[in-house]
Coordinates of C-alpha atoms in Angstrom, one line a residue:
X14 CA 0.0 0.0 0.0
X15 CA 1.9 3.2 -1.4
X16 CA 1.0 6.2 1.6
X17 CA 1.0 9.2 -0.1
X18 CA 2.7 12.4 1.3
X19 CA 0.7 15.1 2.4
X20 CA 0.7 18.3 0.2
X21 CA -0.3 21.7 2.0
X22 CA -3.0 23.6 -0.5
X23 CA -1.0 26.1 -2.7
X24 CA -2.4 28.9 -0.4
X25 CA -0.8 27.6 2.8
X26 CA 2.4 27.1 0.5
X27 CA 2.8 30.5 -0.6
X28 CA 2.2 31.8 3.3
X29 CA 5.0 29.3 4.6
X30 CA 7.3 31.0 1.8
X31 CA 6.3 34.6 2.6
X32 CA 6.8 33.9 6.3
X33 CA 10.1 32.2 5.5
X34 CA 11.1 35.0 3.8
X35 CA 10.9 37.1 6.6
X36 CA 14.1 36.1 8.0
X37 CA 14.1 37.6 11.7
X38 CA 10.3 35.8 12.5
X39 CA 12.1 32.5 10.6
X40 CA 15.3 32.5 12.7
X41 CA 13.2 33.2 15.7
X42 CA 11.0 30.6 15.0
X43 CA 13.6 27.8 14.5
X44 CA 15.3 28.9 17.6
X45 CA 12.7 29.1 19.8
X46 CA 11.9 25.2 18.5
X47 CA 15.6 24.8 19.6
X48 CA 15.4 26.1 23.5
X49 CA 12.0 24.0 23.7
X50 CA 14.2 21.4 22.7
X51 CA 17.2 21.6 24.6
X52 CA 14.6 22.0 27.6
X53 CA 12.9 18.7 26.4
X54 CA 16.0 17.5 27.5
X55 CA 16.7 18.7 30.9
X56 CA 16.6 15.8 32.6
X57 CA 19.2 14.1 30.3
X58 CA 21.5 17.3 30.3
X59 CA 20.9 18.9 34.0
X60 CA 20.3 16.1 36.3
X61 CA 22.1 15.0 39.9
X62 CA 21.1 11.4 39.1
X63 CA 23.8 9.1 36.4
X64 CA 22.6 8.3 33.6
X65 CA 24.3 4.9 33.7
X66 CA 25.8 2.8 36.6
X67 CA 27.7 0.0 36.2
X68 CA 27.9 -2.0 39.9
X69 CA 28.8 -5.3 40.1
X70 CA 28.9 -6.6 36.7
X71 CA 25.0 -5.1 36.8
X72 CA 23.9 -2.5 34.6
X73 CA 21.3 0.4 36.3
X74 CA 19.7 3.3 34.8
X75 CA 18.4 5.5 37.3
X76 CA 17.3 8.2 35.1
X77 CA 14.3 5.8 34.0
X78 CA 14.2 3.6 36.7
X79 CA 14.2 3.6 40.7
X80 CA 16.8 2.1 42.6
X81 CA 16.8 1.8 46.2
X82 CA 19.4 2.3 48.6
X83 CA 20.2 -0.6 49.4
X84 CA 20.9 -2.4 45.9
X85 CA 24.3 -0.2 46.0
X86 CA 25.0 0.0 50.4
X87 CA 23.1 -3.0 51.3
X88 CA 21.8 -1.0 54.2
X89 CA 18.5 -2.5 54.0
X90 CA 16.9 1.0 53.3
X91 CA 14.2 1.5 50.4
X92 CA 15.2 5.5 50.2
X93 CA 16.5 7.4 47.5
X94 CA 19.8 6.4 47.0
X95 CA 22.4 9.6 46.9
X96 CA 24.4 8.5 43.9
X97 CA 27.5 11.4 44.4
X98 CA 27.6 9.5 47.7
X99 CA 27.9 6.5 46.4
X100 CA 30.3 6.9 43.9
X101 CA 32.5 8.7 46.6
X102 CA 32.6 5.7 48.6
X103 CA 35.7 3.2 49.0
X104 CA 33.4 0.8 48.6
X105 CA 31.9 1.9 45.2
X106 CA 35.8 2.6 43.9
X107 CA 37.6 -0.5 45.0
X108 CA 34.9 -2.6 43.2
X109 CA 35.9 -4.1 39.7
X110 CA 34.3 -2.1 36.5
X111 CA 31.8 -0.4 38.8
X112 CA 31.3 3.2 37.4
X113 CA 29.1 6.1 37.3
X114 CA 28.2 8.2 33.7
X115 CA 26.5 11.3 35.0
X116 CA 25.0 14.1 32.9
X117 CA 26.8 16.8 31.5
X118 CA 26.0 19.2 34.2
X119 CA 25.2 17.0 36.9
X120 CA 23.5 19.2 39.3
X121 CA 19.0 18.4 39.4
X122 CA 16.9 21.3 40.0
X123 CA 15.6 20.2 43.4
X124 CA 19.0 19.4 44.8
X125 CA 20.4 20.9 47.7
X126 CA 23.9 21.9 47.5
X127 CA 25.8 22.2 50.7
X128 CA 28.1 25.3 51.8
X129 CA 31.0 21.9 52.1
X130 CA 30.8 21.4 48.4
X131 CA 30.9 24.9 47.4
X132 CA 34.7 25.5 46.6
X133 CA 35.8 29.4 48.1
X134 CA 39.3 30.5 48.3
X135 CA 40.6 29.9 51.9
X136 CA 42.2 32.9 52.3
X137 CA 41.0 36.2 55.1
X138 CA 42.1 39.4 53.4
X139 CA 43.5 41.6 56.8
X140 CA 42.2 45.1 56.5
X141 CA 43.8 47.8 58.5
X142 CA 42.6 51.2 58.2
X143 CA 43.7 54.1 59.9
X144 CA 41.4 55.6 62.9
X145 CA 41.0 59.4 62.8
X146 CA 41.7 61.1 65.9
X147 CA 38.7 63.4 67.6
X148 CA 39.0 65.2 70.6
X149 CA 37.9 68.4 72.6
X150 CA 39.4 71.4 74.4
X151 CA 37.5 73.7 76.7
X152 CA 39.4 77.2 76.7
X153 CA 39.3 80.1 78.9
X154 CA 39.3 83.8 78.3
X155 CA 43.7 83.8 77.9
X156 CA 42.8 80.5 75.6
X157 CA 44.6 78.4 77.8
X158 CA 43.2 74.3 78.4
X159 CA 41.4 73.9 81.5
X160 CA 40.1 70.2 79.9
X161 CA 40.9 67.8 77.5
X162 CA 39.3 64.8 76.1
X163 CA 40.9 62.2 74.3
X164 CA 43.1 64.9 73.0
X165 CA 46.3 64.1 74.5
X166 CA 47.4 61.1 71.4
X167 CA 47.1 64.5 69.2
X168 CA 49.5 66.4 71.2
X169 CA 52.0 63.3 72.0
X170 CA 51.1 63.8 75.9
X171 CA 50.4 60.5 77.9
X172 CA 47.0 61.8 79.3
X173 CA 44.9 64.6 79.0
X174 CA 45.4 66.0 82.6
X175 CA 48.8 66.8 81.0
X176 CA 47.5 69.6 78.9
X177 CA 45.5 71.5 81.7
X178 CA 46.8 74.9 82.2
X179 CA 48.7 74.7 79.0
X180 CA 48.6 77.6 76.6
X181 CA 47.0 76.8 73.3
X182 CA 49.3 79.5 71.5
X183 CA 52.0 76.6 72.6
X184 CA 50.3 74.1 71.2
X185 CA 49.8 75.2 67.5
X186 CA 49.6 79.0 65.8
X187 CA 46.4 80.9 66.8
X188 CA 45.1 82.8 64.7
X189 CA 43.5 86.4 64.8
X190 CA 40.0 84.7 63.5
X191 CA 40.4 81.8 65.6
X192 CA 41.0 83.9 68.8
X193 CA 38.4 86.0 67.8
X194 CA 35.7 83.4 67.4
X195 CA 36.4 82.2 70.9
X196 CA 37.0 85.1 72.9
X197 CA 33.7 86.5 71.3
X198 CA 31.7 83.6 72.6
X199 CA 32.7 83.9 75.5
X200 CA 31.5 87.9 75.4
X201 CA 28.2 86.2 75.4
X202 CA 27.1 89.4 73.0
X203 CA 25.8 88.8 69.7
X204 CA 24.6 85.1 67.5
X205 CA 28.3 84.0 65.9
X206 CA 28.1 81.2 62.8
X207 CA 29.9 78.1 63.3
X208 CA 34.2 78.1 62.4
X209 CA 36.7 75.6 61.4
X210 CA 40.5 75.9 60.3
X211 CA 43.4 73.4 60.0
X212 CA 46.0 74.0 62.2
X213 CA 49.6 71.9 62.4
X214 CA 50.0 71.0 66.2
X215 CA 53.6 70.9 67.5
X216 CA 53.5 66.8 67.6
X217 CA 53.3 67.5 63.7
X218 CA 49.7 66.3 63.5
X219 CA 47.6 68.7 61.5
X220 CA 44.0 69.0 62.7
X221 CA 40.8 70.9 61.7
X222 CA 39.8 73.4 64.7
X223 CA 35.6 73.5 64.9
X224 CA 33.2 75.6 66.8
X225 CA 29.9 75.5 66.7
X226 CA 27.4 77.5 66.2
X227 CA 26.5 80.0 69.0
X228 CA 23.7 81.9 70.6
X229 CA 23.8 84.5 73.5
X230 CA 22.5 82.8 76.6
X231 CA 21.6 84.4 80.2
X232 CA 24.7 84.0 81.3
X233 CA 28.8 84.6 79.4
X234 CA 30.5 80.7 79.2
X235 CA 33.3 80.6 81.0
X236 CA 35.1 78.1 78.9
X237 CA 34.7 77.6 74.7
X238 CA 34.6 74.0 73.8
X239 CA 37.1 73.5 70.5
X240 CA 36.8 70.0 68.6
X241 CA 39.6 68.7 66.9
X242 CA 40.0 66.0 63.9
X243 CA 42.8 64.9 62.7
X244 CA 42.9 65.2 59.0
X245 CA 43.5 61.7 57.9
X246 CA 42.2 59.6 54.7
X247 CA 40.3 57.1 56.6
X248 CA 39.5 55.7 53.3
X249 CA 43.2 54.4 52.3
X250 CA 43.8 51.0 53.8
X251 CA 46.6 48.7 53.6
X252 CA 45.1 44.9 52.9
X253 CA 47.1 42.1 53.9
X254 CA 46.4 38.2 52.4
X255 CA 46.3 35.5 55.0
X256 CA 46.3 32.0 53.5
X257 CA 45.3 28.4 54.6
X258 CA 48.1 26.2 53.1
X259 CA 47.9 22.5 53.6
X260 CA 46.8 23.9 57.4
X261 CA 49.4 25.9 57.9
X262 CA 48.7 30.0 57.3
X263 CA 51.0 32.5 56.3
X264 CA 50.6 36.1 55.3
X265 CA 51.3 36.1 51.7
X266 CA 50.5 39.4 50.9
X267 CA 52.9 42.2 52.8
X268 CA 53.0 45.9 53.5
X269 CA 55.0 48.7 54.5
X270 CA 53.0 48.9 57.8
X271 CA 53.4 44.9 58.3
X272 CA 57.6 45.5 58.3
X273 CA 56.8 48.0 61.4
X274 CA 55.1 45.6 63.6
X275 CA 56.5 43.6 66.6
X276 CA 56.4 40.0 66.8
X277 CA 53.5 39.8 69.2
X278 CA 51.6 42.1 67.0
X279 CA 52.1 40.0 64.2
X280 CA 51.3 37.2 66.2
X281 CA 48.0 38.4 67.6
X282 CA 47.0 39.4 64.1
X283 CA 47.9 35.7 62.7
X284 CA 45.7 34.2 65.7
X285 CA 42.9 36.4 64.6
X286 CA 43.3 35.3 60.9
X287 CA 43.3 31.9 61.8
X288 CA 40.1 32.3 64.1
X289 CA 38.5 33.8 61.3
X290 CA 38.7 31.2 59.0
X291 CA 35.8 29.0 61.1
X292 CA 33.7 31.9 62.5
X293 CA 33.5 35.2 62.1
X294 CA 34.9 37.7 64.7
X295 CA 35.2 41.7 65.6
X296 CA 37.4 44.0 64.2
X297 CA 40.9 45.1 66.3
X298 CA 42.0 47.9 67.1
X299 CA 45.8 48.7 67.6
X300 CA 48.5 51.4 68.4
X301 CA 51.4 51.5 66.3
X302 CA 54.0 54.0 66.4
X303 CA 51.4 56.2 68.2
X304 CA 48.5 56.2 65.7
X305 CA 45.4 54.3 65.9
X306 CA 44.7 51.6 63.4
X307 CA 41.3 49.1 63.0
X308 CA 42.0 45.6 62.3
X309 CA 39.4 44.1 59.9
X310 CA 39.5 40.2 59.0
X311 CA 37.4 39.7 55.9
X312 CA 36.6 36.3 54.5
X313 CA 33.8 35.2 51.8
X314 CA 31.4 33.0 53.3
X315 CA 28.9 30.4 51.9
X316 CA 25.9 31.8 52.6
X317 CA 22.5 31.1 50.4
X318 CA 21.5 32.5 48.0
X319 CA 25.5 32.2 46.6
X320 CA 26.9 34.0 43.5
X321 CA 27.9 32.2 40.4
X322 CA 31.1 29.8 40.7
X323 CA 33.0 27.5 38.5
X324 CA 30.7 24.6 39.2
X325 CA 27.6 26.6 39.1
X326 CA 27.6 29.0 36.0
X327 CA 24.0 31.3 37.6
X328 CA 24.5 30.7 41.3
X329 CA 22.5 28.8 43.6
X330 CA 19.6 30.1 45.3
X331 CA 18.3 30.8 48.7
X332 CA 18.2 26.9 49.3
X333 CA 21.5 26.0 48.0
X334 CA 19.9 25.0 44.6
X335 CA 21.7 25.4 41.1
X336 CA 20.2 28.6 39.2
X337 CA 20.7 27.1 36.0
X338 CA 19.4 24.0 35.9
X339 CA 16.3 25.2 37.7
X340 CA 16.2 27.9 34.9
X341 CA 16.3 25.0 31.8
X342 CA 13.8 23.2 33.7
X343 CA 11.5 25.9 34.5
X344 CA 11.7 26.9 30.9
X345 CA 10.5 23.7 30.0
X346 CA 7.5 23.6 32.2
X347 CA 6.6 27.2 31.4
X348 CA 6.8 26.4 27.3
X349 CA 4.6 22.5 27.7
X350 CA 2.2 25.5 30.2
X351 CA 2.0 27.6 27.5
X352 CA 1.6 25.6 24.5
X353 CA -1.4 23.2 26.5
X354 CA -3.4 26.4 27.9
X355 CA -3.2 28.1 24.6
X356 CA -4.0 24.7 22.9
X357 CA -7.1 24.3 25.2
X358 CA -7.5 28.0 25.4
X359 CA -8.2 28.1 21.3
X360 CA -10.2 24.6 21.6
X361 CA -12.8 26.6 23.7
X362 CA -12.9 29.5 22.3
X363 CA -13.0 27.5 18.4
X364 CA -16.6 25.3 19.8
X365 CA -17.5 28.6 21.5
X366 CA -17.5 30.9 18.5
X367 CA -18.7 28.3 16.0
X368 CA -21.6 27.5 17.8
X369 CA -22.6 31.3 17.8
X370 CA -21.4 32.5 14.5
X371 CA -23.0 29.8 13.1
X372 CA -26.8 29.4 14.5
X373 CA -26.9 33.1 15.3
X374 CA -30.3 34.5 16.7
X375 CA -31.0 33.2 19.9
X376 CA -27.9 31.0 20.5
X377 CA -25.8 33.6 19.8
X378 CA -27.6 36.3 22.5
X379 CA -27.5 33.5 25.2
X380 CA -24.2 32.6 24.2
X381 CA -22.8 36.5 24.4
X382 CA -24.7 36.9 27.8
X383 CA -23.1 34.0 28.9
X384 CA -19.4 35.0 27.9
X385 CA -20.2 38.0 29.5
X386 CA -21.3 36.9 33.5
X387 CA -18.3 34.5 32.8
X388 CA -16.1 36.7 32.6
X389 CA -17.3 39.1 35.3
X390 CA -16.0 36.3 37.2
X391 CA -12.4 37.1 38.9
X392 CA -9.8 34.7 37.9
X393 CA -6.8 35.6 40.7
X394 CA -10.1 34.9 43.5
X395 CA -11.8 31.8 42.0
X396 CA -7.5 30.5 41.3
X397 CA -6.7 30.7 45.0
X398 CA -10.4 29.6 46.5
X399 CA -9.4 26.4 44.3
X400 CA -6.0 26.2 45.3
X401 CA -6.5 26.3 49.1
X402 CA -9.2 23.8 48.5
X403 CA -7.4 21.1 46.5
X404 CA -4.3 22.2 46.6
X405 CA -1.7 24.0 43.7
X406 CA -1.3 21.8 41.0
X407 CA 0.1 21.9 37.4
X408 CA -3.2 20.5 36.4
X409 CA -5.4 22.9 38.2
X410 CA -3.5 25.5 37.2
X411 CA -4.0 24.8 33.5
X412 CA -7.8 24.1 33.7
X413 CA -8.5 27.2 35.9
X414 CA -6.5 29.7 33.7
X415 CA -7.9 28.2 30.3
X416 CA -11.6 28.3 31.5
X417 CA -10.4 32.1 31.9
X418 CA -8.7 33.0 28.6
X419 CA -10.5 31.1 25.5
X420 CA -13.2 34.2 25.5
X421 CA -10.8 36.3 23.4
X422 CA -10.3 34.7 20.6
X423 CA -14.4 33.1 20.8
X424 CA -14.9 36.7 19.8
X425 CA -12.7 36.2 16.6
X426 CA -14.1 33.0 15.7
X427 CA -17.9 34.1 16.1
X428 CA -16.5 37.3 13.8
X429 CA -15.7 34.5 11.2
X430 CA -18.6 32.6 11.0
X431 CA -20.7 35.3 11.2
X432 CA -19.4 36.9 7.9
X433 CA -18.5 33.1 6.5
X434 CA -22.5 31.8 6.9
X435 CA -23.8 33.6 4.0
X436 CA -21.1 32.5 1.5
X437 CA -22.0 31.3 -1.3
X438 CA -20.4 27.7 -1.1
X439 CA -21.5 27.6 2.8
X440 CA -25.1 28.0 1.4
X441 CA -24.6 25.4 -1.1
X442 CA -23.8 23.1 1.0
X443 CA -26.9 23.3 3.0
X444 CA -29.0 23.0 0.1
X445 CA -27.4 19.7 -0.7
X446 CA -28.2 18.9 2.8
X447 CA -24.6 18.6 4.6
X448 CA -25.1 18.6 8.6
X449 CA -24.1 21.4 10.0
X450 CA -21.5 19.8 11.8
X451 CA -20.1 19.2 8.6
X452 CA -20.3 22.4 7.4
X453 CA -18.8 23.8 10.8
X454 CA -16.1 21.6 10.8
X455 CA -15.3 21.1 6.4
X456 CA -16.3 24.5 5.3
X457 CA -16.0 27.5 7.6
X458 CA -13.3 26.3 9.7
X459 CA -11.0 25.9 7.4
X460 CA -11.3 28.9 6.6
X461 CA -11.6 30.7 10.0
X462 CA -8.3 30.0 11.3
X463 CA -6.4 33.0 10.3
X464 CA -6.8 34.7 13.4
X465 CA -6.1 31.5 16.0
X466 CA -2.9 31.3 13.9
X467 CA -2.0 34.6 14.0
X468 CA -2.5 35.2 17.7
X469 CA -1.1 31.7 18.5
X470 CA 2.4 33.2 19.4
X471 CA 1.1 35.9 20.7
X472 CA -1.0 33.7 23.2
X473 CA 2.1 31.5 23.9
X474 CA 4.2 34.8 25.6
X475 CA 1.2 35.9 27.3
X476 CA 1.1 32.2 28.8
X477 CA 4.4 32.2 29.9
X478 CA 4.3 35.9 31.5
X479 CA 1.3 34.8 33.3
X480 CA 2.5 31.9 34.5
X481 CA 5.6 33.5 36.0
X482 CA 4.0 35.9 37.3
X483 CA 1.1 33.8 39.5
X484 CA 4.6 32.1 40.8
X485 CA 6.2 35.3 41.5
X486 CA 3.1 36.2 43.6
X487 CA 2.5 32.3 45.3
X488 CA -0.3 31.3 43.5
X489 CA 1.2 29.4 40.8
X490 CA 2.9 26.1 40.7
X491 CA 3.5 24.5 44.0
X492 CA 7.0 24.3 45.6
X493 CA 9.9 23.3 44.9
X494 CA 8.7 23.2 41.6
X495 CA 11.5 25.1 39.0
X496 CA 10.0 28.2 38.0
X497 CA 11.0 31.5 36.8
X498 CA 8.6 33.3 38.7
X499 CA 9.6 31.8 41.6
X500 CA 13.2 33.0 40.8
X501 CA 12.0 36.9 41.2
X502 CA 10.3 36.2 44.7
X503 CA 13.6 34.8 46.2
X504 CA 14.9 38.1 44.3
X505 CA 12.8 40.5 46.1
X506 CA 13.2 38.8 49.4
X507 CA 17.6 38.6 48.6
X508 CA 17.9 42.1 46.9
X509 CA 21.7 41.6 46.6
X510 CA 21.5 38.2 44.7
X511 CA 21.5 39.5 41.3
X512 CA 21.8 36.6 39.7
X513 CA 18.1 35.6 40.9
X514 CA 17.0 38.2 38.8
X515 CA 19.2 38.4 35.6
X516 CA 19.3 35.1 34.5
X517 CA 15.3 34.2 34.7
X518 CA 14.6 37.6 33.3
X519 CA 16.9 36.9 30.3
X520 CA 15.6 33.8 30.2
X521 CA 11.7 35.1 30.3
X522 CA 12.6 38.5 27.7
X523 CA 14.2 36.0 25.2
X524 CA 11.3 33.8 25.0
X525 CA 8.9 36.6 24.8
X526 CA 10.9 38.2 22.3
X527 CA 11.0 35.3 20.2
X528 CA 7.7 35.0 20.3
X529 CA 6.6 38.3 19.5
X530 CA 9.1 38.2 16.0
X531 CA 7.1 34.8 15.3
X532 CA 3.8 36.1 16.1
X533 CA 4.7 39.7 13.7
X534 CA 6.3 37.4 10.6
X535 CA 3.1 34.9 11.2
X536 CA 1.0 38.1 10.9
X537 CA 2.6 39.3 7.7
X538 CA 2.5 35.5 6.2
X539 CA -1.4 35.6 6.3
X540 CA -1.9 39.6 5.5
X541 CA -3.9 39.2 2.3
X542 CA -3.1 42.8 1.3
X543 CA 0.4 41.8 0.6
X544 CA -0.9 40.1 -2.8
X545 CA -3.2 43.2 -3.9
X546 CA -2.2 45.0 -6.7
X547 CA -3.8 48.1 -7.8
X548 CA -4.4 49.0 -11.5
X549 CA -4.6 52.4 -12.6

């Protein structure tokens, strides 16, 4: 029996060529059919589980098939086995020909990495920033100290009680504007602005003199309070590398300022670098050669959500999962989403139009009154009364949102048959007596199904969007299902883990872009006013 091969009508042959003419809505299309593809395959390609183990002189394939734990550990239990495990073991590796084959990038979606198997450089980075010096100075009306407060490491005195009674024309230069400021606060006769000037004390530390503003009180001050800060770039800091090697640590990185310290400095310093490389700990501070330094110890630590590393290309997220294998899989959920609700979406909205563009009168009043109470009806509400009732579910998901979204394109379809009815060859075949589901199905379909074609790609992005975003706000798919949605909630919730955010929105504008360069050259393909010509 010779099967003969199927021949689209000339019509649908010179669409195909016009849309495959249009090469950006061609590429697109062929590319999009590639991601859905490589997502097909996620479970081949982005899977913790091997592919293929060979134990025992017995072959296994736990991608298809479900092996308990104790056909590799004979420990009698009927769990999960956890193959990395397993292949670790001594046991698994002193057997004969036993062997693992695992996938390409062998990290599952649902699989919890832990902060052990995340590889960080073992090294603290020491951090020692100079501490600026601020003190005060109450002077009388000669300007000489009668109190100091943490002044006296500015002045290279060993306390403050040093400086009482000291002139402060000994101290550094005063000037006429400085002395002025002060002796005319403490005239207690008009409002004077606040002052500042840097002056070089006679330790060599220059400072910046400040007053504050002042206002006459009931009563002349006997003493003028004068603030000094030692002009110093607090920013600049001198970063030292302490490294783990083999566990024995060693500064490998050295400074100027390390060559001045003692040995128990150093010392004290080292202990703290070590300490910090199991917990974290306070910052130090220290005296050397008179000036006043902080100590920081700065290490990365595994935290989730983590940033991308070698083994994990997009990062994990906030429960130690790999980014991008949740993101192929989620991609391939969110495209078999779109393309069923769409699919049942334009099957409903098809029977629905038909059936009203084609009886009219009546049917088609009750039908529009109908579609109209219907969808009155609010989807997010009636979506999570169901899904706190039976529970989120791919399934529910898809029926709830397609009883919502086939009324659009009914509207279309009813358009069609409407104007399609009273054509000529949908009259004759009445009169030769065809039933009307023959004519429905033969005669006006056919040629109805511009517009479900058209907004198919259209339908597919708005899908996908939707079902990210009934993930992003909890009412989509259930956990830990991969999703992109899902992604941008753990986002919002990490606002430094930007790779929570990039990746799936990438991911999500692709896919929508794709889509809308299919949807425009699908569009174009069926415009009938590209063949009109006009005579003059």
């Amino acid at each position: 029996m010779k099967i003969r091969r199927p021949k689209f009508n000339p019509i649908t042959q010179k669409r195909w060529k016009r849309f495959k003419a249009l090469k950006r809505s061609y590429c697109s299309f062929w590319l999009l059919i590639g991601l859905y593809a490589f997502s097909l395959l996620a479970d081949v390609l982005f899977n913790e589980k091997p592919l293929y183990v060979r134990y025992e002189g017995e072959s296994y394939l736990p991608l298809f098939f479900y092996y308990p734990d104790d056909v590799f550990t004979d420990s009698g239990l009927v769990t999960r086995p956890d193959y990395k495990a397993i292949n670790a073991s001594e046991r698994f590796a002193e057997g004969s020909g036993n062997f693992m084959v695992f996938a390409p990038y062998p990290y599952g979606p649902n699989e919890s990495i832990t902060a052990a198997q995340i590889d960080v450089d073992e090294t603290v980075d020491i951090v020692i920033r100079r501490q600026q010096l601020v003190g005060n100075l109450e002077l009388d009306e000669s300007l000489s100290i009668r109190r100091s407060v943490a002044s006296a490491a500015m002045f290279g005195v060993e306390s403050d009680r040093d400086l009482r009674g000291v002139e402060a024309s000994e101290q550094f230069a005063v000037s006429p504007g400085f002395e002025s400021a002060v002796k005319g606060r403490l005239a207690n006769e008009s409002v004077l602005p606040a002052f500042s000037e840097k002056v070089e004390l006679a330790s060599g530390i220059v400072v910046e003199l400040a007053l504050s503003p002042y206002e006459p009180r009931s009563r002349p001050p006997r003493t003028v309070r004068v603030t000094l800060r030692e002009e110093v770039n607090v920013s600049k800091r001198e970063v030292l590398r302490y490294v783990d090697h083999e566990g024995e640590g060693r500064i490998e990185r050295s400074s100027t300022l390390w060559s001045k310290l003692n040995d128990e400095t150093r010392n004290l310093i080292e202990e703290k670098a070590n300490e910090r490389m199991t917990r974290r700990i306070q910052p130090i501070s220290l005296d050397i050669e008179g000036k006043s330094y902080e100590v920081d110890f700065e290490k990365e630590d595994v935290f989730f959500p983590f940033r991308p590393t070698e083994n994990h290309w997009m990062g994990l997220d906030s429960s130690g999962r790999d980014v991008f294998s949740r993101l192929i899989h989620a991609m391939r959920i969110s495209m078999n989403f779109g393309i069923l609700l769409v699919a049942a979406s334009m099957l409903l909205g098809i029977a629905a139009g038909a059936v009203q563009g084609y009886y009219g009168g009546k049917v088609d009043l009750l039908g529009q009154r109908s579609i109209e109470i219907w969808e009155a009806l609010p989807f997010l509400y009636v979506m999570i009364l169901l899904g706190s009732v039976f529970g989120q579910s791919f399934g529910l998901l898809l029926v709830v949102y397609a009883l919502f979204s086939w009324i659009g394109i009914s509207y279309y379809i009813r358009g069609e048959f409407l104007k399609l009815r009273k054509q000529p060859f949908v009259e004759a075949a009445t009169c030769l007596g065809l039933p009307s589901r023959k004519i429905i199905l033969r005669h006006i379909l056919p040629n109805s199904m511009v517009p479900v074609i058209t907004f198919f790609p259209f339908s597919l992005v708005s899908a996908i969007g939707a079902l990210s975003a009934l993930d992003y706000l909890g009412f989509g798919l259930p956990a830990p299902t991969p999703s992109w949605g899902e992604m941008f909630a753990q986002a919002q919730e990490f606002s430094y883990a930007w790779w929570l955010v990039l990746f799936p929105f990438l991911a999500l504008f692709l896919v929508g872009l794709l889509g809308v360069f299919i949807g425009e050259g699908v569009r174009s393909a069926f415009d009938p006013r590209a063949n009109t010509h006009y005579e003059s």
